[in-house]
Amino acid sequence: MQFDNLPTSPYLNIVFDIIRRGILISLPKLKTTDNEDFKNQTLVETFNYLGTTNENIWIGVGKENISKGKQAREDIYFHLNDEKHTRIFFVEGKRLPKYKTKTKQEYTVGKNTFGNPSGGIERFKKGIHGAPNMISNNGLIAYIENESIKYWVKSVNDSIRDDFNIDETMIKKDGLINEFSSIHQFECKSISTTFKLHHFWIELLN
């Protein structure tokens, strides 16, 4: 199924450039032994430096966005330099595999200790993450700590087919290494549109 109702943010390509450059710069600092929060923080610091020193447009990057009325918080957010610090892109970071396992993942779906949804894709679909009424493009960063990217692509796509069978699975972006995109239907009340996720996968087999 192909969806065609995805408006494109004018800042999207700038955000992608910040993420790609930031991952390359941060890669030597990222270790499998570090927890997910530290990995996210390392990336945020680099992303923010790149975004706020951009000659064309200032884009700030912060860690753990807290939205009014929501308990869950996004790991990373990109924002403009206006009075409201308008959010333009949200990112969730996930370890592959799930912490303390070898082959399990909650990149797609999952439950936390309180029984609430913890899957990366799942949270965006349900509107727990992101801004469904305003932003139709968001991101996921995967820290590959075991197995291969080929293994995890199959695992995540199998899960998308099983759990969200009307959605499009991840496909590799043309000419880009370890970068994918997928299209999903929102599962929020009164929202029937679709959204796109951009996947940036980092190999940390060290």
Coordinates of N, CA and C in Angstrom, one line a residue:
M1 N 0.8 -1.2 0.0 CA 0.0 0.0 0.0 C 0.9 1.2 0.0
Q2 N 0.6 2.2 -0.9 CA 1.4 3.4 -1.0 C 0.5 4.6 -0.5
F3 N 1.0 5.4 0.4 CA 0.3 6.6 0.9 C 0.8 7.8 0.2
D4 N 0.0 8.8 -0.1 CA 0.4 10.0 -0.7 C 0.0 11.3 0.0
N5 N -0.3 11.2 1.2 CA -0.8 12.4 2.0 C 0.2 12.8 3.0
L6 N 1.5 12.8 2.7 CA 2.5 13.1 3.6 C 3.2 14.5 3.3
P7 N 2.7 15.6 4.0 CA 3.4 16.9 3.7 C 4.8 16.8 4.2
T8 N 5.7 17.6 3.5 CA 7.1 17.6 3.8 C 7.5 18.8 4.5
S9 N 8.2 18.7 5.6 CA 8.7 19.9 6.3 C 9.8 20.5 5.5
P10 N 9.9 21.9 5.5 CA 10.9 22.5 4.8 C 12.3 22.4 5.5
Y11 N 12.3 21.9 6.7 CA 13.5 21.7 7.5 C 14.0 20.3 7.5
L12 N 13.3 19.4 6.8 CA 13.6 17.9 6.9 C 15.0 17.6 6.5
N13 N 15.4 18.1 5.3 CA 16.7 17.7 4.8 C 17.8 18.3 5.7
I14 N 17.6 19.4 6.3 CA 18.6 20.0 7.2 C 18.7 19.1 8.4
V15 N 17.6 18.6 8.9 CA 17.6 17.7 10.1 C 18.3 16.4 9.7
F16 N 18.1 15.9 8.6 CA 18.7 14.6 8.1 C 20.2 14.8 8.1
D17 N 20.7 16.0 7.5 CA 22.1 16.3 7.4 C 22.7 16.3 8.8
I18 N 22.1 17.0 9.8 CA 22.6 17.1 11.1 C 22.7 15.7 11.7
I19 N 21.7 14.8 11.5 CA 21.7 13.5 12.1 C 22.9 12.6 11.5
R20 N 23.0 12.7 10.1 CA 24.0 11.9 9.5 C 25.4 12.3 9.9
R21 N 25.6 13.6 9.8 CA 27.0 14.1 10.2 C 27.2 13.9 11.7
G22 N 26.2 14.0 12.5 CA 26.4 13.8 14.0 C 26.7 12.4 14.3
I23 N 26.1 11.5 13.6 CA 26.4 10.0 13.9 C 27.8 9.7 13.5
L24 N 28.3 10.2 12.4 CA 29.7 10.0 12.0 C 30.7 10.5 13.0
I25 N 30.4 11.8 13.5 CA 31.3 12.4 14.5 C 31.3 11.7 15.8
S26 N 30.1 11.2 16.2 CA 29.9 10.6 17.5 C 30.3 9.2 17.6
L27 N 30.4 8.5 16.5 CA 30.6 7.0 16.4 C 31.7 6.6 17.3
P28 N 32.9 7.2 17.3 CA 34.0 6.7 18.2 C 33.7 6.8 19.7
K29 N 32.7 7.6 20.1 CA 32.4 7.7 21.5 C 31.3 6.7 21.9
L30 N 30.6 6.1 21.0 CA 29.5 5.2 21.3 C 29.9 3.8 21.5
K31 N 29.6 3.2 22.7 CA 30.0 1.9 23.1 C 28.8 1.0 23.5
T32 N 28.9 -0.3 23.2 CA 27.8 -1.2 23.6 C 27.6 -1.2 25.1
T33 N 28.7 -0.9 25.8 CA 28.6 -1.0 27.3 C 27.9 0.2 27.9
D34 N 27.7 1.3 27.1 CA 27.0 2.5 27.6 C 25.5 2.2 27.5
N35 N 24.8 2.8 28.5 CA 23.3 2.6 28.5 C 22.7 3.6 27.4
E36 N 21.5 3.3 27.1 CA 20.8 4.0 26.0 C 20.7 5.5 26.3
D37 N 20.5 6.0 27.5 CA 20.5 7.4 27.8 C 21.8 8.1 27.5
F38 N 22.9 7.4 27.8 CA 24.2 8.0 27.6 C 24.4 8.1 26.1
K39 N 24.0 7.1 25.3 CA 24.2 7.1 23.9 C 23.4 8.3 23.3
N40 N 22.1 8.4 23.7 CA 21.3 9.5 23.3 C 21.9 10.9 23.6
Q41 N 22.4 11.0 24.8 CA 23.0 12.3 25.2 C 24.2 12.6 24.4
T42 N 25.0 11.6 24.1 CA 26.2 11.9 23.2 C 25.8 12.4 21.9
L43 N 24.8 11.8 21.3 CA 24.3 12.2 20.0 C 23.7 13.6 20.1
V44 N 22.9 13.9 21.1 CA 22.3 15.2 21.2 C 23.3 16.3 21.3
E45 N 24.3 16.1 22.1 CA 25.4 17.2 22.2 C 26.0 17.5 20.8
T46 N 26.2 16.5 20.0 CA 26.8 16.7 18.7 C 25.8 17.3 17.8
F47 N 24.6 16.8 17.8 CA 23.5 17.3 16.9 C 23.3 18.8 17.2
N48 N 23.2 19.1 18.5 CA 22.9 20.5 18.9 C 24.1 21.5 18.4
Y49 N 25.3 21.0 18.5 CA 26.4 21.8 18.0 C 26.3 22.1 16.5
L50 N 26.0 21.0 15.8 CA 25.9 21.2 14.3 C 24.7 22.0 14.0
G51 N 23.6 21.9 14.7 CA 22.4 22.6 14.3 C 22.5 24.1 14.7
T52 N 23.1 24.4 15.8 CA 23.2 25.8 16.2 C 24.3 26.6 15.6
T53 N 25.2 25.9 14.9 CA 26.3 26.6 14.2 C 26.1 26.5 12.6
N54 N 24.9 26.1 12.2 CA 24.5 26.0 10.8 C 24.4 27.4 10.2
E55 N 25.1 27.7 9.1 CA 25.1 29.0 8.5 C 23.8 29.4 7.9
N56 N 23.0 28.4 7.5 CA 21.7 28.7 6.8 C 20.5 28.9 7.7
I57 N 20.4 28.0 8.7 CA 19.3 28.2 9.7 C 19.7 27.5 11.0
W58 N 19.3 28.2 12.1 CA 19.6 27.7 13.5 C 18.6 26.6 13.8
I59 N 19.0 25.5 14.2 CA 18.1 24.4 14.7 C 18.7 23.8 16.0
G60 N 18.0 24.0 17.0 CA 18.5 23.4 18.3 C 18.0 22.0 18.5
V61 N 18.8 21.2 19.3 CA 18.5 19.8 19.6 C 18.5 19.6 21.1
G62 N 17.5 19.0 21.6 CA 17.4 18.7 23.1 C 17.2 17.3 23.4
K63 N 17.4 16.9 24.6 CA 17.2 15.5 25.1 C 15.9 15.5 26.0
E64 N 15.1 14.5 25.7 CA 13.9 14.2 26.5 C 12.9 15.3 26.5
N65 N 12.2 15.4 25.4 CA 11.1 16.3 25.3 C 9.9 15.9 26.1
I66 N 9.4 16.9 26.9 CA 8.2 16.6 27.8 C 7.0 17.5 27.2
S67 N 6.0 16.8 26.8 CA 4.8 17.5 26.3 C 3.7 17.6 27.3
K68 N 3.0 18.7 27.4 CA 1.9 18.8 28.4 C 0.8 17.8 28.2
G69 N 0.5 17.1 29.2 CA -0.6 16.1 29.2 C -0.1 14.7 28.8
K70 N 1.2 14.6 28.6 CA 1.8 13.3 28.2 C 2.7 12.8 29.3
Q71 N 2.7 11.5 29.6 CA 3.7 11.0 30.6 C 5.0 10.5 29.9
A72 N 4.8 10.0 28.7 CA 6.0 9.5 27.9 C 6.8 10.7 27.4
R73 N 8.0 10.6 27.1 CA 8.8 11.6 26.6 C 9.7 11.1 25.5
E74 N 9.8 11.9 24.4 CA 10.7 11.5 23.3 C 12.2 11.7 23.7
D75 N 13.0 10.8 23.2 CA 14.4 10.8 23.6 C 15.2 12.1 23.1
I76 N 14.9 12.5 21.8 CA 15.6 13.6 21.2 C 14.5 14.4 20.4
Y77 N 14.7 15.7 20.4 CA 13.8 16.6 19.6 C 14.6 17.7 19.0
F78 N 14.2 18.1 17.8 CA 14.8 19.2 17.1 C 13.8 20.4 17.1
H79 N 14.3 21.6 17.3 CA 13.4 22.8 17.4 C 14.0 24.0 16.8
L80 N 13.1 24.9 16.4 CA 13.5 26.2 15.8 C 13.8 27.2 16.9
N81 N 14.4 28.3 16.5 CA 14.8 29.4 17.4 C 13.8 30.5 17.4
D82 N 12.6 30.1 17.8 CA 11.5 31.1 18.0 C 11.0 31.1 19.4
E83 N 10.0 31.9 19.7 CA 9.6 32.1 21.1 C 9.1 30.8 21.7
K84 N 8.5 29.9 20.9 CA 7.9 28.7 21.4 C 8.9 27.5 21.3
H85 N 10.1 27.7 20.7 CA 11.0 26.6 20.4 C 10.2 25.5 19.7
T86 N 9.6 25.9 18.6 CA 8.7 25.0 17.9 C 9.4 23.7 17.5
R87 N 8.8 22.6 17.9 CA 9.3 21.3 17.6 C 9.1 21.0 16.1
I88 N 10.1 20.4 15.5 CA 10.0 20.1 14.0 C 10.2 18.6 13.7
F89 N 10.9 17.9 14.7 CA 11.2 16.5 14.4 C 11.5 15.9 15.7
F90 N 11.0 14.7 15.9 CA 11.2 13.9 17.2 C 11.9 12.6 16.8
V91 N 12.8 12.1 17.7 CA 13.5 10.9 17.5 C 13.5 10.0 18.7
E92 N 13.2 8.7 18.6 CA 13.3 7.8 19.6 C 14.5 6.9 19.4
G93 N 15.3 6.7 20.5 CA 16.4 5.8 20.4 C 16.1 4.4 20.9
K94 N 16.6 3.3 20.3 CA 16.3 2.0 20.7 C 17.6 1.1 20.5
R95 N 17.8 0.3 21.5 CA 18.9 -0.7 21.4 C 18.4 -1.9 20.7
L96 N 19.2 -2.5 19.8 CA 18.9 -3.8 19.2 C 20.1 -4.7 19.5
P97 N 19.9 -5.7 20.3 CA 18.6 -6.2 20.9 C 18.2 -5.3 22.1
K98 N 16.9 -5.7 22.6 CA 16.4 -5.1 23.8 C 17.4 -5.4 25.0
Y99 N 17.6 -4.5 25.9 CA 18.6 -4.6 27.0 C 18.4 -6.0 27.7
K100 N 19.6 -6.6 27.9 CA 19.7 -7.9 28.6 C 19.2 -9.1 27.8
T101 N 18.9 -8.9 26.5 CA 18.5 -10.0 25.7 C 19.5 -10.1 24.5
K102 N 19.4 -11.2 23.7 CA 20.3 -11.4 22.6 C 19.6 -11.2 21.2
T103 N 18.3 -11.5 21.2 CA 17.6 -11.4 19.9 C 16.2 -10.7 20.0
K104 N 15.8 -10.3 21.2 CA 14.5 -9.7 21.3 C 14.6 -8.2 21.0
Q105 N 13.5 -7.6 20.6 CA 13.5 -6.2 20.3 C 12.1 -5.5 20.6
E106 N 12.2 -4.3 21.1 CA 11.0 -3.5 21.3 C 11.0 -2.2 20.4
Y107 N 11.7 -2.4 19.2 CA 11.8 -1.4 18.2 C 10.4 -1.1 17.6
T108 N 9.7 -2.2 17.5 CA 8.3 -2.1 16.9 C 7.2 -2.0 17.9
V109 N 7.1 -3.1 18.8 CA 6.1 -3.1 19.8 C 6.8 -3.6 21.1
G110 N 6.1 -3.3 22.2 CA 6.6 -3.8 23.5 C 5.8 -3.3 24.7
K111 N 6.1 -3.7 25.9 CA 5.4 -3.3 27.1 C 6.4 -2.9 28.1
N112 N 6.3 -1.8 28.8 CA 7.2 -1.5 29.9 C 6.7 -2.2 31.2
T113 N 7.4 -1.9 32.3 CA 7.1 -2.5 33.5 C 5.7 -2.2 34.1
F114 N 5.2 -1.1 33.6 CA 3.8 -0.7 34.0 C 2.7 -1.2 33.1
G115 N 3.1 -2.0 32.0 CA 2.2 -2.5 31.1 C 1.8 -1.5 30.0
N116 N 2.5 -0.4 29.9 CA 2.2 0.6 28.8 C 3.1 0.3 27.6
P117 N 2.6 0.8 26.4 CA 3.3 0.5 25.2 C 4.7 1.1 25.2
S118 N 5.7 0.3 24.8 CA 7.1 0.8 24.8 C 7.8 0.6 23.5
G119 N 7.1 0.1 22.5 CA 7.6 0.0 21.1 C 7.9 1.3 20.5
G120 N 9.0 1.4 19.8 CA 9.3 2.7 19.1 C 8.3 3.1 18.1
I121 N 8.1 2.2 17.1 CA 7.1 2.5 16.1 C 5.7 2.6 16.7
E122 N 5.4 1.7 17.6 CA 4.1 1.7 18.3 C 3.7 3.0 18.9
R123 N 4.7 3.6 19.6 CA 4.4 4.9 20.3 C 4.1 6.0 19.4
F124 N 4.8 6.1 18.2 CA 4.5 7.1 17.2 C 3.1 6.8 16.6
K125 N 2.7 5.6 16.4 CA 1.4 5.3 15.8 C 0.3 5.7 16.8
K126 N 0.5 5.5 18.0 CA -0.6 5.8 19.0 C -0.6 7.3 19.4
G127 N 0.4 8.0 18.9 CA 0.4 9.4 19.3 C 1.0 9.7 20.6
I128 N 1.6 8.7 21.2 CA 2.3 8.8 22.5 C 3.6 9.7 22.3
H129 N 4.2 9.4 21.2 CA 5.4 10.2 20.8 C 5.0 11.1 19.6
G130 N 5.7 12.2 19.4 CA 5.5 13.1 18.3 C 4.3 14.0 18.5
A131 N 3.9 14.7 17.4 CA 2.8 15.6 17.4 C 1.9 15.3 16.2
P132 N 1.0 14.3 16.3 CA 0.3 13.7 15.2 C -0.5 14.7 14.3
N133 N -1.0 15.8 15.0 CA -1.7 16.8 14.2 C -0.9 17.8 13.5
M134 N 0.4 17.8 13.7 CA 1.3 18.8 13.1 C 2.5 18.2 12.3
I135 N 3.0 17.1 12.8 CA 4.3 16.6 12.2 C 4.1 15.2 11.7
S136 N 4.4 15.0 10.4 CA 4.1 13.7 9.8 C 5.4 13.0 9.4
N137 N 6.6 13.5 9.9 CA 7.8 12.9 9.7 C 8.6 12.9 11.0
N138 N 9.0 11.7 11.5 CA 9.8 11.6 12.7 C 10.8 10.5 12.5
G139 N 11.7 10.3 13.5 CA 12.8 9.3 13.3 C 13.0 8.3 14.4
L140 N 13.7 7.3 14.1 CA 14.1 6.3 15.1 C 15.6 6.0 14.9
I141 N 16.4 6.0 15.9 CA 17.8 5.6 15.9 C 18.0 4.3 16.6
A142 N 18.6 3.4 15.9 CA 18.9 2.0 16.4 C 20.3 1.9 16.7
Y143 N 20.6 1.4 17.9 CA 22.0 1.1 18.3 C 22.2 -0.4 18.2
I144 N 22.8 -0.9 17.1 CA 23.0 -2.3 16.8 C 24.1 -2.9 17.7
E145 N 23.8 -3.7 18.7 CA 24.7 -4.2 19.6 C 25.0 -5.7 19.5
N146 N 24.2 -6.4 18.7 CA 24.3 -7.8 18.5 C 23.6 -8.2 17.2
E147 N 24.0 -9.3 16.6 CA 23.5 -9.8 15.3 C 23.9 -8.7 14.2
S148 N 23.3 -8.9 13.1 CA 23.6 -8.1 11.9 C 22.5 -7.1 11.6
I149 N 22.8 -6.1 10.8 CA 21.7 -5.2 10.4 C 20.7 -6.0 9.5
K150 N 21.2 -6.9 8.7 CA 20.3 -7.8 7.9 C 19.3 -8.5 8.8
Y151 N 19.8 -9.1 9.9 CA 19.0 -9.8 10.9 C 17.9 -8.9 11.4
W152 N 18.3 -7.7 11.8 CA 17.3 -6.8 12.5 C 16.3 -6.2 11.5
V153 N 16.7 -6.0 10.3 CA 15.7 -5.5 9.3 C 14.6 -6.5 9.1
K154 N 15.0 -7.8 9.0 CA 14.0 -8.9 8.9 C 13.2 -9.0 10.1
S155 N 13.8 -8.9 11.3 CA 13.0 -9.0 12.5 C 12.0 -7.8 12.7
V156 N 12.4 -6.6 12.4 CA 11.5 -5.5 12.5 C 10.4 -5.5 11.4
N157 N 10.8 -5.8 10.2 CA 9.8 -5.9 9.1 C 8.8 -7.0 9.3
D158 N 9.3 -8.1 9.8 CA 8.3 -9.2 10.2 C 7.3 -8.8 11.2
S159 N 7.8 -8.0 12.2 CA 7.0 -7.5 13.3 C 6.0 -6.5 12.7
I160 N 6.4 -5.6 11.8 CA 5.5 -4.7 11.2 C 4.4 -5.4 10.5
R161 N 4.7 -6.4 9.7 CA 3.7 -7.2 9.0 C 2.8 -7.9 9.9
D162 N 3.3 -8.4 11.0 CA 2.4 -9.1 12.0 C 1.5 -8.2 12.8
D163 N 2.1 -7.1 13.3 CA 1.4 -6.2 14.2 C 0.7 -5.0 13.6
F164 N 1.2 -4.6 12.4 CA 0.6 -3.4 11.7 C 0.5 -3.7 10.2
N165 N -0.4 -4.7 9.9 CA -0.4 -5.2 8.6 C -0.8 -4.3 7.5
I166 N -1.4 -3.1 7.8 CA -1.7 -2.1 6.7 C -0.6 -1.1 6.5
D167 N 0.5 -1.2 7.3 CA 1.6 -0.3 7.2 C 2.6 -0.8 6.1
E168 N 3.5 0.1 5.7 CA 4.6 -0.3 4.8 C 5.8 -0.6 5.6
T169 N 6.5 -1.7 5.2 CA 7.7 -2.0 6.0 C 8.9 -1.1 5.6
M170 N 10.0 -1.3 6.4 CA 11.1 -0.5 6.1 C 11.8 -0.8 4.8
I171 N 12.1 0.2 4.0 CA 12.9 0.1 2.8 C 14.2 0.9 2.9
K172 N 15.2 0.4 2.3 CA 16.5 1.2 2.3 C 16.4 2.4 1.4
K173 N 16.9 3.5 2.0 CA 17.0 4.8 1.2 C 18.1 4.7 0.1
D174 N 17.8 5.2 -1.0 CA 18.7 5.1 -2.2 C 20.1 5.7 -1.9
G175 N 21.1 4.8 -2.1 CA 22.4 5.3 -1.9 C 22.9 5.5 -0.5
L176 N 22.1 5.2 0.5 CA 22.5 5.5 1.9 C 22.7 4.2 2.6
I177 N 23.7 4.2 3.4 CA 24.1 3.0 4.2 C 23.4 3.1 5.6
N178 N 22.7 2.0 5.9 CA 22.1 1.8 7.2 C 21.0 2.9 7.5
E179 N 20.3 3.3 6.4 CA 19.3 4.3 6.6 C 18.0 3.8 5.8
F180 N 16.9 3.8 6.5 CA 15.6 3.2 5.9 C 14.5 4.2 6.2
S181 N 13.4 3.9 5.5 CA 12.1 4.7 5.8 C 10.9 3.7 5.8
S182 N 9.9 4.1 6.5 CA 8.7 3.3 6.5 C 7.5 4.2 6.7
I183 N 6.3 3.7 6.2 CA 5.1 4.6 6.3 C 4.0 3.8 7.1
H184 N 3.4 4.6 8.0 CA 2.5 4.0 9.0 C 1.2 4.8 9.1
Q185 N 0.1 4.0 9.5 CA -1.2 4.6 9.8 C -1.3 5.0 11.2
F186 N -1.7 6.2 11.6 CA -1.9 6.6 12.9 C -3.0 5.7 13.6
E187 N -2.8 5.5 14.9 CA -3.9 4.8 15.6 C -4.4 5.7 16.7
C188 N -4.5 7.0 16.4 CA -5.0 8.0 17.4 C -6.4 8.3 17.1
K189 N -7.1 8.7 18.1 CA -8.5 9.0 17.9 C -8.6 10.3 17.0
S190 N -9.6 10.2 16.1 CA -9.9 11.3 15.2 C -8.8 11.6 14.2
I191 N -7.7 10.8 14.1 CA -6.6 11.1 13.2 C -6.5 9.9 12.2
S192 N -6.8 10.1 11.0 CA -6.9 9.0 10.0 C -5.7 9.1 9.0
T193 N -4.8 10.0 9.2 CA -3.7 10.2 8.2 C -2.6 9.3 8.5
T194 N -1.6 9.3 7.6 CA -0.4 8.5 7.7 C 0.8 9.3 8.1
F195 N 1.8 8.7 8.4 CA 3.1 9.4 8.7 C 4.3 8.6 8.3
K196 N 5.4 9.2 8.2 CA 6.6 8.5 7.8 C 7.7 8.5 8.9
L197 N 8.3 7.4 9.0 CA 9.4 7.3 9.9 C 10.7 7.1 9.2
H198 N 11.8 7.8 9.7 CA 13.1 7.7 9.1 C 14.0 7.0 10.1
H199 N 14.6 5.9 9.6 CA 15.4 5.0 10.5 C 16.9 5.2 10.3
F200 N 17.6 5.5 11.3 CA 19.0 5.7 11.2 C 19.7 4.6 12.1
W201 N 20.4 3.6 11.6 CA 20.9 2.5 12.3 C 22.4 2.6 12.5
I202 N 22.9 2.4 13.7 CA 24.3 2.6 14.0 C 24.8 1.3 14.5
E203 N 25.8 0.7 13.8 CA 26.5 -0.5 14.2 C 27.5 -0.3 15.3
L204 N 27.3 -0.9 16.4 CA 28.2 -0.8 17.6 C 28.6 -2.1 18.1
L205 N 29.2 -2.9 17.2 CA 29.6 -4.3 17.5 C 31.1 -4.2 18.0
N206 N 31.2 -3.4 19.2 CA 32.6 -3.3 19.8 C 32.6 -3.8 21.2

